[in-house]
Amino acid sequence: MNEKRLKAAEKSFLKRYPGGFKHPELQAIVKKHHKPKLLASVQEAFAAYRFKDTQAVLDSFVKIISQSTVVSVFEKTKLRNVAPSLSDTDRKKIVLALKEMLHGDRLKGFDQLSSQLKPFGVAKWPVLTALLLYYDAQKEVIVKPTTAKAVIDFFEVKDLKYTSTPNSSFYKDYRSLILKMRKMVSPDVAPDNGAFSGFLMMSMEEPVE
């Protein structure tokens, strides 16, 4: 990975936004895209005891994804259209996968959820990872295809190859990359993984050496 490019991006970002994400302009963006009430609702809606009610958890999943600013309108619409037509068996399998992903073996649950959503055409990276980011933005990451591919290319990550089908192997490696990169910069540009991804996106829009 090109560490010099990352440090140059950090320097340029802090010059443009003194204080990083504490800067008023960025604070406004954060409040718009990561509403505190939405994040709080995720913790409550997907608490372990909630999984006793399959339909309620499924409804919460669809609602959170529909409200997410990191998921495309097409992907949101597709999920909303698919949800009502799911069989009871499919509903239970999806919710069990969500439970495993959030409260059990995270990577195992990730693959299970991807497998359950794939037949309906909604196994997309943002759909699977938005909930993880909202649930734990310090440890989990959002995977947006265009951004992930750009990060790998722009920062010259040689040992990581993007895969279009959501899977735990790439997610694990990409998350490790983001966490590693985040440790190399000031907390001002990386208060959490969502903000750090925003920093990377803005940095790649204005190439630095």
mmCIF file of C-alpha atoms in Angstrom, residues 19-171:
data_model
loop_
_atom_site.group_PDB
_atom_site.id
_atom_site.type_symbol
_atom_site.label_atom_id
_atom_site.label_comp_id
_atom_site.label_asym_id
_atom_site.label_seq_id
_atom_site.Cartn_x
_atom_site.Cartn_y
_atom_site.Cartn_z
ATOM 1 C CA GLY A 19 -9.946 19.958 12.553
ATOM 2 C CA GLY A 20 -11.055 17.315 10.085
ATOM 3 C CA PHE A 21 -14.559 16.067 10.789
ATOM 4 C CA LYS A 22 -14.914 18.632 13.565
ATOM 5 C CA HIS A 23 -15.016 21.294 10.839
ATOM 6 C CA PRO A 24 -18.521 22.881 10.632
ATOM 7 C CA GLU A 25 -18.910 22.081 6.939
ATOM 8 C CA LEU A 26 -18.207 18.397 7.511
ATOM 9 C CA GLN A 27 -20.301 18.278 10.671
ATOM 10 C CA ALA A 28 -23.279 19.342 8.592
ATOM 11 C CA ILE A 29 -22.619 16.547 6.105
ATOM 12 C CA VAL A 30 -22.236 13.947 8.851
ATOM 13 C CA LYS A 31 -25.534 14.949 10.457
ATOM 14 C CA LYS A 32 -27.266 14.706 7.100
ATOM 15 C CA HIS A 33 -25.927 11.288 6.157
ATOM 16 C CA HIS A 34 -25.537 9.617 9.558
ATOM 17 C CA LYS A 35 -28.474 10.758 11.622
ATOM 18 C CA PRO A 36 -28.069 9.978 15.351
ATOM 19 C CA LYS A 37 -31.652 8.761 15.602
ATOM 20 C CA LEU A 38 -31.066 6.273 12.783
ATOM 21 C CA LEU A 39 -27.962 4.858 14.466
ATOM 22 C CA ALA A 40 -29.742 4.584 17.796
ATOM 23 C CA SER A 41 -32.689 2.847 16.162
ATOM 24 C CA VAL A 42 -30.371 0.195 14.699
ATOM 25 C CA GLN A 43 -29.069 -0.750 18.143
ATOM 26 C CA GLU A 44 -32.595 -1.093 19.456
ATOM 27 C CA ALA A 45 -34.193 -2.787 16.436
ATOM 28 C CA PHE A 46 -31.502 -5.464 16.204
ATOM 29 C CA ALA A 47 -30.892 -6.143 19.894
ATOM 30 C CA ALA A 48 -30.664 -9.893 20.532
ATOM 31 C CA TYR A 49 -34.100 -10.153 22.158
ATOM 32 C CA ARG A 50 -35.743 -8.631 19.070
ATOM 33 C CA PHE A 51 -35.051 -11.751 17.024
ATOM 34 C CA LYS A 52 -37.954 -13.546 18.656
ATOM 35 C CA ASP A 53 -40.163 -11.692 16.178
ATOM 36 C CA THR A 54 -39.083 -12.652 12.656
ATOM 37 C CA GLN A 55 -41.354 -10.235 10.813
ATOM 38 C CA ALA A 56 -40.412 -7.282 13.014
ATOM 39 C CA VAL A 57 -36.690 -7.849 12.396
ATOM 40 C CA LEU A 58 -37.218 -8.237 8.657
ATOM 41 C CA ASP A 59 -39.295 -5.048 8.578
ATOM 42 C CA SER A 60 -36.554 -3.227 10.493
ATOM 43 C CA PHE A 61 -33.938 -4.446 8.031
ATOM 44 C CA VAL A 62 -35.932 -3.165 5.062
ATOM 45 C CA LYS A 63 -36.634 0.125 6.854
ATOM 46 C CA ILE A 64 -32.980 0.778 7.767
ATOM 47 C CA ILE A 65 -31.756 0.010 4.268
ATOM 48 C CA SER A 66 -34.503 2.212 2.806
ATOM 49 C CA GLN A 67 -33.360 5.115 4.984
ATOM 50 C CA SER A 68 -29.661 4.597 4.326
ATOM 51 C CA THR A 69 -27.780 7.240 2.341
ATOM 52 C CA VAL A 70 -25.088 4.743 1.327
ATOM 53 C CA VAL A 71 -27.467 2.438 -0.558
ATOM 54 C CA SER A 72 -28.638 3.339 -4.051
ATOM 55 C CA VAL A 73 -32.282 4.098 -4.804
ATOM 56 C CA PHE A 74 -32.409 1.085 -7.133
ATOM 57 C CA GLU A 75 -31.152 -1.282 -4.430
ATOM 58 C CA LYS A 76 -33.568 0.145 -1.861
ATOM 59 C CA THR A 77 -36.523 -0.221 -4.227
ATOM 60 C CA LYS A 78 -35.548 -3.769 -5.152
ATOM 61 C CA LEU A 79 -35.407 -4.843 -1.500
ATOM 62 C CA ARG A 80 -38.720 -3.160 -0.647
ATOM 63 C CA ASN A 81 -40.397 -4.897 -3.590
ATOM 64 C CA VAL A 82 -38.967 -8.300 -2.764
ATOM 65 C CA ALA A 83 -39.696 -8.353 0.974
ATOM 66 C CA PRO A 84 -43.520 -8.730 0.852
ATOM 67 C CA SER A 85 -43.296 -11.704 -1.526
ATOM 68 C CA LEU A 86 -40.906 -13.762 0.598
ATOM 69 C CA SER A 87 -42.142 -17.102 1.886
ATOM 70 C CA ASP A 88 -42.214 -17.767 5.621
ATOM 71 C CA THR A 89 -39.225 -20.061 5.193
ATOM 72 C CA ASP A 90 -37.198 -17.424 3.371
ATOM 73 C CA ARG A 91 -38.081 -14.799 5.978
ATOM 74 C CA LYS A 92 -36.894 -17.045 8.770
ATOM 75 C CA LYS A 93 -33.637 -17.899 6.966
ATOM 76 C CA ILE A 94 -32.850 -14.231 6.278
ATOM 77 C CA VAL A 95 -33.537 -13.231 9.869
ATOM 78 C CA LEU A 96 -31.482 -16.151 11.223
ATOM 79 C CA ALA A 97 -28.615 -15.001 8.999
ATOM 80 C CA LEU A 98 -28.970 -11.462 10.331
ATOM 81 C CA LYS A 99 -28.881 -12.796 13.898
ATOM 82 C CA GLU A 100 -25.762 -14.833 13.180
ATOM 83 C CA MET A 101 -24.082 -11.831 11.539
ATOM 84 C CA LEU A 102 -24.838 -9.422 14.394
ATOM 85 C CA HIS A 103 -24.779 -11.696 17.439
ATOM 86 C CA GLY A 104 -22.845 -14.805 16.463
ATOM 87 C CA ASP A 105 -20.126 -15.554 13.931
ATOM 88 C CA ARG A 106 -20.108 -12.319 11.931
ATOM 89 C CA LEU A 107 -18.411 -13.695 8.831
ATOM 90 C CA LYS A 108 -20.471 -16.893 8.790
ATOM 91 C CA GLY A 109 -23.639 -14.848 9.091
ATOM 92 C CA PHE A 110 -22.453 -12.537 6.323
ATOM 93 C CA ASP A 111 -22.131 -15.444 3.885
ATOM 94 C CA GLN A 112 -25.466 -16.858 4.977
ATOM 95 C CA LEU A 113 -27.209 -13.535 4.399
ATOM 96 C CA SER A 114 -25.547 -13.093 1.012
ATOM 97 C CA SER A 115 -26.654 -16.597 0.018
ATOM 98 C CA GLN A 116 -30.242 -15.985 1.146
ATOM 99 C CA LEU A 117 -30.561 -12.645 -0.647
ATOM 100 C CA LYS A 118 -28.844 -13.695 -3.879
ATOM 101 C CA PRO A 119 -31.823 -15.577 -5.465
ATOM 102 C CA PHE A 120 -33.891 -12.386 -5.170
ATOM 103 C CA GLY A 121 -31.260 -10.139 -6.745
ATOM 104 C CA VAL A 122 -30.656 -8.082 -3.601
ATOM 105 C CA ALA A 123 -27.321 -9.509 -2.444
ATOM 106 C CA LYS A 124 -25.452 -6.261 -3.028
ATOM 107 C CA TRP A 125 -22.440 -4.981 -1.111
ATOM 108 C CA PRO A 126 -24.104 -1.799 0.248
ATOM 109 C CA VAL A 127 -27.232 -3.724 1.292
ATOM 110 C CA LEU A 128 -25.203 -6.240 3.293
ATOM 111 C CA THR A 129 -22.690 -3.833 4.811
ATOM 112 C CA ALA A 130 -24.757 -0.719 5.612
ATOM 113 C CA LEU A 131 -26.352 -2.442 8.597
ATOM 114 C CA LEU A 132 -22.941 -3.602 9.866
ATOM 115 C CA LEU A 133 -21.582 -0.062 9.659
ATOM 116 C CA TYR A 134 -24.566 1.389 11.501
ATOM 117 C CA TYR A 135 -24.400 -1.350 14.129
ATOM 118 C CA ASP A 136 -20.692 -0.879 14.895
ATOM 119 C CA ALA A 137 -18.947 1.929 12.990
ATOM 120 C CA GLN A 138 -15.736 1.451 14.969
ATOM 121 C CA LYS A 139 -15.179 -2.130 13.834
ATOM 122 C CA GLU A 140 -17.244 -2.668 10.685
ATOM 123 C CA VAL A 141 -17.061 -1.027 7.263
ATOM 124 C CA ILE A 142 -19.280 -0.091 4.339
ATOM 125 C CA VAL A 143 -18.366 -1.623 0.989
ATOM 126 C CA LYS A 144 -19.486 0.450 -1.984
ATOM 127 C CA PRO A 145 -18.164 -1.177 -5.178
ATOM 128 C CA THR A 146 -16.912 1.985 -6.896
ATOM 129 C CA THR A 147 -15.222 3.250 -3.733
ATOM 130 C CA ALA A 148 -13.688 -0.117 -2.796
ATOM 131 C CA LYS A 149 -12.181 -0.569 -6.256
ATOM 132 C CA ALA A 150 -10.909 3.011 -6.227
ATOM 133 C CA VAL A 151 -9.279 2.592 -2.803
ATOM 134 C CA ILE A 152 -7.472 -0.555 -3.950
ATOM 135 C CA ASP A 153 -6.260 1.173 -7.112
ATOM 136 C CA PHE A 154 -5.523 4.676 -5.782
ATOM 137 C CA PHE A 155 -3.600 3.498 -2.729
ATOM 138 C CA GLU A 156 -1.884 0.735 -4.715
ATOM 139 C CA VAL A 157 -3.019 -2.226 -2.615
ATOM 140 C CA LYS A 158 -1.369 -5.139 -4.385
ATOM 141 C CA ASP A 159 -2.665 -8.085 -2.353
ATOM 142 C CA LEU A 160 -6.399 -7.404 -2.492
ATOM 143 C CA LYS A 161 -8.737 -8.025 -5.429
ATOM 144 C CA TYR A 162 -12.327 -6.788 -5.469
ATOM 145 C CA THR A 163 -15.073 -9.360 -6.036
ATOM 146 C CA SER A 164 -18.532 -8.330 -7.233
ATOM 147 C CA THR A 165 -20.390 -11.013 -5.279
ATOM 148 C CA PRO A 166 -20.598 -10.154 -1.572
ATOM 149 C CA ASN A 167 -18.588 -12.665 0.447
ATOM 150 C CA SER A 168 -16.944 -12.778 3.855
ATOM 151 C CA SER A 169 -13.446 -13.337 2.472
ATOM 152 C CA PHE A 170 -13.254 -10.005 0.662
ATOM 153 C CA TYR A 171 -15.159 -8.254 3.435
#
